[in-house]
């Protein structure tokens, strides 16, 4: 099997069999990045020298029998809002353009322990605020399937890097769909674990009650292996919990699995090709023994406004620390302390970040707190209750991940509301703290990937992996690569 046809676990197995060396795999990925980054721009920082040194160290520890994890030696990447000691972490913002952390995030430490080889930090929407990876201070990332289109966001760099096979898996973060929507747009597999399943220590916060770290991978087996590695209680994150690790999926028998089809997700505004491909996926699951159950999710229409009130409110609080004093961007000229604050934030933040800070500050302001923020919290509780009702009838839910396939670069740049509406199928999962997973399920008429979203009850990752793996045993959408299709 050719190197870039492999999944992360397949490459890890080949490394253990000594069919390929760790440094050889890393160099092959770095060469591929050199050839593609001029177009794709998936990376903010490439750590070539450090990666090759790391590859040699990992190889020695694999050869000695010290490192035995199935993913040991596999090249990967990290979204540029996850803290990496000694490697700049920018959040794709001018505000943190030269910020170099002095500590590793918990997920980075866990991956280091099993022998991951990080090749760099991936591009993203500034401070994770966006759905297209167009707001980055370091330029837009382009979709490997069609460079005139967006890769999704905010984890667009991670998704594009995996789709282009520049790395074999990448970490992203998901506040309202930022792993799942780019996974759909780029034709890769992505999961947002249950809130609290993965430590957020070292994740530069956007909205702390909604953020969650998760992987973007080639297939469900890789997603399960990475998720199992980074999960678990962390004393540095009081919201993390200690739960049993999800099972690695096996087989394709889904007999008796109840898959809910929420009628509200298939109504007006959904592209016809997307609807058809997701319903095709439902039929495929049914053919493997699953039982399709129609369910209702009546709170869907309130998810977007409630989400943006809550997320922006938390963002306005979390980003108040960037003031030009302690660290980050500091203007050359200012008259006094107040001018320093104003100038640093005006010049250091981009337009979308400033828009969300202002929205959040307004929602939290005296006289509007009850009308907006408190009301949004009540809607959040109702959304969780609506999901609980669905899971009384079904074990999993199957929905679209996004209303359309990848849209053209610049298509929504002047219409932020239209951009926000693209998150309609994903934000409610974060508000309820549930796990959500996207698997490639076909292509539209233009040849662009379509993703199907599986949603589970809290800590129901095992069921998600089981259903996704069974589906991928009978389809090859996740195996298809942009370069291979172009060559064909």
Coordinates of C-alpha atoms in Angstrom, one line a residue:
X1 CA 0.0 0.0 0.0
X2 CA 1.3 3.4 -1.0
X3 CA 2.2 5.6 2.0
X4 CA -0.5 8.3 1.6
X5 CA -3.2 5.6 1.0
X6 CA -2.7 4.5 4.6
X7 CA -4.6 5.5 7.7
X8 CA -2.8 6.6 10.8
X9 CA -3.2 3.1 12.4
X10 CA -2.1 1.4 9.2
X11 CA 1.0 3.5 9.1
X12 CA 1.7 2.9 12.8
X13 CA 1.5 -0.9 12.1
X14 CA 3.9 -0.6 9.2
X15 CA 6.3 1.3 11.4
X16 CA 6.2 -1.5 13.9
X17 CA 6.8 -4.1 11.2
X18 CA 9.8 -1.9 10.2
X19 CA 8.4 -1.6 6.7
X20 CA 8.8 2.2 6.9
X21 CA 10.9 4.3 9.3
X22 CA 9.5 7.1 11.4
X23 CA 11.9 9.7 9.9
X24 CA 11.1 8.4 6.4
X25 CA 7.4 9.0 7.0
X26 CA 8.0 12.4 8.5
X27 CA 10.2 13.5 5.6
X28 CA 7.6 12.2 3.1
X29 CA 4.9 14.3 4.8
X30 CA 7.2 17.4 4.9
X31 CA 8.0 17.0 1.2
X32 CA 4.3 16.8 0.5
X33 CA 3.7 19.9 2.5
X34 CA 6.4 21.7 0.5
X35 CA 4.6 20.8 -2.7
X36 CA 1.1 21.7 -1.5
X37 CA 1.3 24.5 1.1
X38 CA 1.7 27.2 -1.5
X39 CA -1.9 26.4 -2.6
X40 CA -3.5 25.0 0.5
X41 CA -1.9 27.1 3.3
X42 CA -3.0 24.6 6.0
X43 CA -0.1 25.5 8.3
X44 CA 0.9 28.6 10.3
X45 CA 4.1 27.1 11.6
X46 CA 6.0 24.1 10.2
X47 CA 8.5 22.6 12.7
X48 CA 10.6 20.6 10.3
X49 CA 13.9 20.5 12.3
X50 CA 12.1 19.7 15.6
X51 CA 10.0 17.0 13.9
X52 CA 12.9 15.2 12.3
X53 CA 14.8 15.2 15.6
X54 CA 11.6 13.9 17.3
X55 CA 11.2 11.2 14.6
X56 CA 14.7 9.8 15.3
X57 CA 14.0 9.8 19.1
X58 CA 10.7 8.0 18.7
X59 CA 12.2 5.5 16.3
X60 CA 14.9 4.6 18.9
X61 CA 12.2 4.2 21.6
X62 CA 10.1 2.0 19.3
X63 CA 13.1 -0.2 18.4
X64 CA 13.9 -0.6 22.1
X65 CA 10.4 -1.7 22.9
X66 CA 9.7 1.3 25.1
X67 CA 7.0 2.8 22.8
X68 CA 4.3 0.3 21.8
X69 CA 1.2 2.5 21.1
X70 CA -0.5 1.8 17.7
X71 CA 0.0 5.5 16.8
X72 CA 3.7 5.8 17.8
X73 CA 5.8 7.5 15.1
X74 CA 2.8 8.7 13.0
X75 CA 3.1 12.3 11.7
X76 CA 0.4 14.7 12.9
X77 CA -0.4 18.3 13.5
X78 CA -2.0 20.6 16.1
X79 CA -4.5 23.4 15.7
X80 CA -2.8 26.7 16.5
X81 CA -4.8 27.5 19.6
X82 CA -3.5 24.5 21.6
X83 CA -0.4 25.4 23.7
X84 CA 2.9 23.9 22.6
X85 CA 6.0 24.5 24.7
X86 CA 8.6 26.4 22.7
X87 CA 6.5 26.5 19.5
X88 CA 4.6 29.7 18.9
X89 CA 0.8 29.5 19.4
X90 CA -0.9 32.3 17.6
X91 CA -4.6 31.6 17.4
X92 CA -4.1 32.9 13.8
X93 CA -4.2 36.4 15.2
X94 CA -1.9 39.4 15.0
X95 CA -2.6 39.7 18.8
X96 CA -0.5 36.5 19.4
X97 CA 1.7 36.5 16.3
X98 CA 4.9 36.0 18.3
X99 CA 3.6 34.3 21.4
X100 CA 5.6 31.2 22.5
X101 CA 4.1 29.2 25.4
X102 CA 6.2 27.9 28.2
X103 CA 4.0 24.8 28.7
X104 CA 2.3 22.1 26.8
X105 CA -1.5 21.5 26.8
X106 CA -2.5 18.3 28.5
X107 CA -3.5 16.7 25.1
X108 CA -0.1 17.5 23.7
X109 CA 1.6 15.9 26.7
X110 CA -0.5 12.8 26.2
X111 CA 0.3 12.5 22.5
X112 CA 4.0 13.1 23.2
X113 CA 3.9 10.2 25.7
X114 CA 2.7 7.8 23.0
X115 CA 5.2 8.8 20.4
X116 CA 3.3 11.3 18.2
X117 CA 5.5 13.3 15.7
X118 CA 4.1 16.8 15.3
X119 CA 5.0 18.5 12.1
X120 CA 3.5 21.9 13.0
X121 CA 0.6 24.1 13.9
X122 CA -2.4 24.5 11.6
X123 CA -4.2 27.6 10.4
X124 CA -7.6 28.5 11.7
X125 CA -10.2 31.3 11.9
X126 CA -8.8 34.0 14.3
X127 CA -9.4 32.9 17.9
X128 CA -11.6 30.1 16.5
X129 CA -14.3 32.6 15.5
X130 CA -15.5 31.7 12.0
X131 CA -16.7 28.9 9.7
X132 CA -14.4 29.3 6.8
X133 CA -10.7 29.8 7.9
X134 CA -10.8 33.1 6.1
X135 CA -10.3 35.4 9.1
X136 CA -6.7 34.2 9.8
X137 CA -4.0 36.9 10.1
X138 CA -1.8 34.4 8.1
X139 CA -4.1 34.2 5.1
X140 CA -6.9 31.9 4.0
X141 CA -6.7 28.2 3.9
X142 CA -8.0 26.6 0.7
X143 CA -10.0 23.4 0.3
X144 CA -7.8 20.6 -1.2
X145 CA -10.8 19.4 -3.2
X146 CA -11.2 22.8 -4.9
X147 CA -8.8 25.6 -4.0
X148 CA -11.4 28.2 -4.9
X149 CA -13.5 27.1 -2.0
X150 CA -13.2 27.2 1.8
X151 CA -12.2 24.2 3.9
X152 CA -14.7 25.2 6.6
X153 CA -13.7 26.5 10.0
X154 CA -12.5 27.2 12.5
X155 CA -10.4 24.0 12.3
X156 CA -10.0 24.4 8.5
X157 CA -6.3 24.1 8.6
X158 CA -6.4 20.8 10.5
X159 CA -9.1 19.4 8.1
X160 CA -7.3 20.5 5.0
X161 CA -4.0 19.1 6.2
X162 CA -5.6 15.6 6.7
X163 CA -7.6 15.8 3.4
X164 CA -4.4 16.7 1.5
X165 CA -2.6 13.9 3.4
X166 CA 0.0 16.3 4.6
X167 CA -0.4 14.6 8.0
X168 CA -2.2 11.5 9.0
X169 CA -4.3 13.1 11.8
X170 CA -4.6 16.5 13.4
X171 CA -6.1 18.0 16.5
X172 CA -8.8 20.6 16.2
X173 CA -11.2 22.3 18.6
X174 CA -15.0 22.6 18.4
X175 CA -17.1 25.3 20.0
X176 CA -20.1 25.2 17.7
X177 CA -19.1 22.8 14.9
X178 CA -15.5 23.8 14.2
X179 CA -14.3 20.2 13.9
X180 CA -17.4 18.7 12.3
X181 CA -18.2 21.3 9.6
X182 CA -14.6 21.4 8.2
X183 CA -14.6 17.5 8.3
X184 CA -17.7 17.6 6.1
X185 CA -16.3 20.2 3.7
X186 CA -12.9 18.4 3.4
X187 CA -14.1 14.8 3.2
X188 CA -12.5 13.6 6.4
X189 CA -13.7 12.1 9.7
X190 CA -13.9 14.3 12.8
X191 CA -15.3 14.0 16.3
X192 CA -16.2 16.5 19.0
X193 CA -16.1 14.4 22.2
X194 CA -18.5 14.9 25.1
X195 CA -17.9 18.1 27.0
X196 CA -15.4 17.2 29.8
X197 CA -14.2 14.0 28.2
X198 CA -11.0 15.7 27.1
X199 CA -9.0 18.2 29.1
X200 CA -9.1 21.8 27.9
X201 CA -5.9 22.8 29.8
X202 CA -3.7 24.6 27.4
X203 CA -6.6 25.4 25.0
X204 CA -6.7 29.1 24.4
X205 CA -10.4 29.7 25.2
X206 CA -13.1 31.1 22.9
X207 CA -16.2 30.0 24.9
X208 CA -15.2 27.9 27.9
X209 CA -18.5 26.2 28.4
X210 CA -18.7 25.0 24.8
X211 CA -15.1 24.4 23.6
X212 CA -13.8 20.8 23.3
X213 CA -10.7 19.4 21.7
X214 CA -11.0 16.5 19.2
X215 CA -9.3 14.8 16.3
X216 CA -9.7 15.0 12.5
X217 CA -8.6 11.8 10.9
X218 CA -9.0 9.6 7.8
X219 CA -11.4 7.1 9.3
X220 CA -13.4 6.1 12.5
X221 CA -10.7 3.7 13.7
X222 CA -8.1 6.5 13.7
X223 CA -10.6 8.8 15.4
X224 CA -11.3 6.2 18.1
X225 CA -7.5 5.6 18.7
X226 CA -6.7 9.3 19.0
X227 CA -9.7 10.1 21.2
X228 CA -8.9 7.3 23.6
X229 CA -5.4 8.7 23.9
X230 CA -6.4 12.2 24.8
X231 CA -9.4 11.5 27.0
X232 CA -9.5 11.4 30.8
X233 CA -9.6 13.4 34.0
X234 CA -7.0 16.1 34.4
X235 CA -6.4 17.9 37.7
X236 CA -5.6 21.0 35.7
X237 CA -9.1 21.2 34.3
X238 CA -11.9 21.1 36.8
X239 CA -14.5 20.4 34.1
X240 CA -12.8 17.2 32.9
X241 CA -14.2 13.9 34.1
X242 CA -13.0 10.4 34.6
X243 CA -15.0 8.0 32.5
X244 CA -14.3 4.6 30.9
X245 CA -12.5 4.9 27.5
X246 CA -14.7 4.2 24.5
X247 CA -14.3 0.8 22.9
X248 CA -12.3 0.4 19.6
X249 CA -15.0 -0.4 17.1
X250 CA -15.2 -3.9 15.5
X251 CA -17.4 -5.4 12.8
X252 CA -20.4 -4.1 10.8
X253 CA -23.3 -5.7 12.7
X254 CA -25.6 -2.9 13.8
X255 CA -28.6 -5.1 14.6
X256 CA -31.0 -3.4 16.9
X257 CA -29.2 0.0 16.9
X258 CA -31.9 2.7 16.9
X259 CA -30.8 5.6 14.6
X260 CA -33.0 8.6 15.0
X261 CA -33.7 10.8 11.9
X262 CA -34.7 14.3 13.2
X263 CA -37.2 15.6 10.7
X264 CA -36.4 19.2 11.6
X265 CA -32.9 18.8 10.2
X266 CA -34.1 17.9 6.7
X267 CA -36.3 20.8 6.0
X268 CA -36.0 24.1 4.2
X269 CA -32.5 25.4 3.5
X270 CA -30.8 22.1 3.1
X271 CA -29.1 21.5 -0.2
X272 CA -30.7 18.7 -2.2
X273 CA -27.5 16.8 -2.8
X274 CA -26.6 17.0 0.9
X275 CA -30.0 15.7 1.9
X276 CA -29.8 12.8 -0.6
X277 CA -26.3 11.7 0.5
X278 CA -27.2 11.8 4.2
X279 CA -30.4 9.8 3.6
X280 CA -28.3 7.3 1.6
X281 CA -26.1 6.9 4.7
X282 CA -29.2 6.2 6.7
X283 CA -30.2 3.5 4.3
X284 CA -26.7 2.0 4.5
X285 CA -26.9 1.8 8.3
X286 CA -30.4 0.2 8.0
X287 CA -28.9 -2.4 5.7
X288 CA -26.5 -3.3 8.5
X289 CA -29.3 -3.9 10.9
X290 CA -30.0 -0.5 12.4
X291 CA -33.6 0.6 12.9
X292 CA -34.4 4.1 11.6
X293 CA -36.7 6.0 13.9
X294 CA -38.2 9.4 13.0
X295 CA -37.8 11.9 15.9
X296 CA -38.5 15.6 16.5
X297 CA -36.0 18.3 17.6
X298 CA -38.3 21.3 17.9
X299 CA -35.7 23.6 19.4
X300 CA -33.5 23.7 16.3
X301 CA -34.7 27.1 15.2
X302 CA -33.6 28.7 18.5
X303 CA -30.1 27.1 18.5
X304 CA -28.3 29.7 16.4
X305 CA -29.4 32.9 18.2
X306 CA -29.0 31.3 21.7
X307 CA -25.6 29.9 20.7
X308 CA -24.2 33.2 19.4
X309 CA -25.4 35.1 22.5
X310 CA -23.7 32.6 24.9
X311 CA -20.5 32.1 22.8
X312 CA -20.0 35.9 22.2
X313 CA -20.7 36.6 25.9
X314 CA -18.0 34.2 27.0
X315 CA -15.6 35.4 24.2
X316 CA -15.9 39.0 25.4
X317 CA -14.9 37.8 28.9
X318 CA -12.1 35.4 27.8
X319 CA -10.5 37.9 25.4
X320 CA -10.4 40.7 27.9
X321 CA -7.0 39.5 29.0
X322 CA -5.4 40.6 25.7
X323 CA -4.8 44.3 26.5
X324 CA -1.3 45.0 25.2
X325 CA 0.3 44.8 28.7
X326 CA 1.0 41.3 29.8
X327 CA 1.8 39.6 26.5
X328 CA 0.8 39.6 22.9
X329 CA 0.6 42.5 20.4
X330 CA 1.6 45.9 21.8
X331 CA 1.4 49.0 19.6
X332 CA 4.5 51.1 19.1
X333 CA 2.7 54.4 19.8
X334 CA 0.2 55.2 22.5
X335 CA -0.5 58.2 24.8
X336 CA -1.6 56.6 28.0
X337 CA -2.9 53.4 29.5
X338 CA -6.4 53.8 28.1
X339 CA -5.0 54.5 24.7
X340 CA -2.7 51.4 25.0
X341 CA -5.7 49.2 25.7
X342 CA -7.7 50.7 22.9
X343 CA -5.0 50.7 20.3
X344 CA -3.7 47.2 21.1
X345 CA -7.2 45.7 20.8
X346 CA -8.1 47.8 17.7
X347 CA -5.0 46.8 15.8
X348 CA -4.4 43.3 17.3
X349 CA -7.9 41.8 16.7
X350 CA -9.5 41.3 13.3
X351 CA -13.0 42.4 12.3
X352 CA -14.8 39.2 13.2
X353 CA -13.3 38.9 16.7
X354 CA -14.1 42.5 17.4
X355 CA -17.7 42.0 16.2
X356 CA -18.2 39.0 18.6
X357 CA -16.6 40.9 21.5
X358 CA -19.0 43.8 21.0
X359 CA -22.0 41.4 20.7
X360 CA -21.0 39.6 23.9
X361 CA -20.3 42.8 25.8
X362 CA -23.8 44.1 24.8
X363 CA -25.5 40.8 25.8
X364 CA -23.8 41.0 29.3
X365 CA -24.4 44.7 29.8
X366 CA -26.8 46.2 32.4
X367 CA -30.3 46.2 31.2
X368 CA -29.8 43.5 28.5
X369 CA -28.4 40.7 30.7
X370 CA -31.8 39.2 31.4
X371 CA -33.2 39.9 28.0
X372 CA -30.4 38.1 26.2
X373 CA -27.9 36.2 28.2
X374 CA -30.3 34.7 30.8
X375 CA -32.8 33.9 28.1
X376 CA -30.1 32.1 26.0
X377 CA -29.2 30.0 29.1
X378 CA -32.8 28.9 29.4
X379 CA -32.9 28.0 25.7
X380 CA -29.7 26.0 26.2
X381 CA -31.4 24.0 29.0
X382 CA -34.4 23.4 26.8
X383 CA -32.2 22.1 23.9
X384 CA -30.6 19.6 26.3
X385 CA -34.0 18.5 27.4
X386 CA -35.1 18.1 23.7
X387 CA -32.0 15.9 23.0
X388 CA -32.8 13.8 26.1
X389 CA -36.3 13.2 24.7
X390 CA -34.8 12.1 21.4
X391 CA -32.5 9.6 23.1
X392 CA -35.4 8.0 24.8
X393 CA -36.5 6.9 21.3
X394 CA -33.1 6.4 19.6
X395 CA -29.5 5.4 20.5
X396 CA -28.0 7.8 18.0
X397 CA -29.1 10.6 15.8
X398 CA -28.2 11.0 12.1
X399 CA -28.2 14.5 10.6
X400 CA -26.5 16.6 8.0
X401 CA -23.3 18.3 9.2
X402 CA -23.9 21.5 7.2
X403 CA -26.7 22.9 4.9
X404 CA -24.3 22.9 1.9
X405 CA -21.0 21.6 0.7
X406 CA -17.9 23.9 0.7
X407 CA -18.8 27.4 -0.5
X408 CA -16.6 29.7 -2.5
X409 CA -13.9 31.9 -0.9
X410 CA -15.4 35.3 -0.1
X411 CA -19.0 34.1 -0.6
X412 CA -20.1 35.2 2.9
X413 CA -17.4 37.7 3.7
X414 CA -19.8 40.6 3.7
X415 CA -22.7 38.7 5.2
X416 CA -21.8 37.4 8.7
X417 CA -25.4 36.3 9.4
X418 CA -25.3 34.0 6.5
X419 CA -22.1 32.6 7.8
X420 CA -23.6 32.1 11.2
X421 CA -26.6 30.2 9.8
X422 CA -24.3 27.6 8.3
X423 CA -23.7 26.3 11.9
X424 CA -27.4 25.4 12.3
X425 CA -26.9 21.6 12.5
X426 CA -23.9 21.7 14.8
X427 CA -24.2 24.3 17.5
X428 CA -26.9 22.6 19.5
X429 CA -24.6 19.6 20.1
X430 CA -22.1 21.9 21.9
X431 CA -24.9 23.6 23.9
X432 CA -26.1 20.2 25.1
X433 CA -22.5 19.0 25.8
X434 CA -23.0 15.9 23.6
X435 CA -20.5 14.0 21.4
X436 CA -20.9 14.6 17.6
X437 CA -19.1 12.9 14.8
X438 CA -18.9 13.5 11.0
X439 CA -18.1 10.8 8.4
X440 CA -17.8 11.4 4.7
X441 CA -20.9 10.1 2.9
X442 CA -20.5 11.0 -0.7
X443 CA -20.1 13.9 -3.1
X444 CA -22.4 16.5 -4.6
X445 CA -22.9 17.2 -8.3
X446 CA -19.7 19.4 -8.3
X447 CA -17.6 16.6 -6.8
X448 CA -17.4 18.2 -3.4
X449 CA -17.5 16.1 -0.2
X450 CA -20.6 15.7 1.9
X451 CA -20.5 14.7 5.6
X452 CA -23.1 13.0 7.7
X453 CA -23.3 13.8 11.4
X454 CA -23.8 11.2 14.1
X455 CA -24.9 12.5 17.5
X456 CA -24.8 10.5 20.7
X457 CA -25.9 10.9 24.3
X458 CA -23.3 12.1 26.8
X459 CA -20.2 9.8 26.8
X460 CA -21.8 7.7 24.0
X461 CA -18.6 7.8 21.9
X462 CA -18.5 4.0 21.7
X463 CA -21.8 3.9 19.8
X464 CA -20.6 6.7 17.5
X465 CA -17.4 4.9 16.7
X466 CA -19.3 1.6 16.2
X467 CA -21.8 3.1 13.7
X468 CA -19.2 5.1 11.9
X469 CA -16.8 2.2 11.5
X470 CA -19.5 -0.1 10.3
X471 CA -20.6 2.5 7.7
X472 CA -17.0 2.9 6.5
X473 CA -16.5 -0.8 6.2
X474 CA -19.1 -0.7 3.4
X475 CA -18.1 2.6 1.7
X476 CA -14.9 4.2 0.5
X477 CA -15.7 7.9 0.6
X478 CA -13.2 8.4 3.5
X479 CA -10.4 6.7 1.4
X480 CA -10.8 9.0 -1.5
X481 CA -8.2 11.8 -1.9
X482 CA -8.3 15.1 -3.8
X483 CA -5.1 14.4 -5.7
X484 CA -6.1 10.9 -6.6
X485 CA -9.4 12.0 -8.0
X486 CA -7.7 14.8 -10.0
X487 CA -5.2 12.3 -11.4
X488 CA -8.1 9.9 -12.3

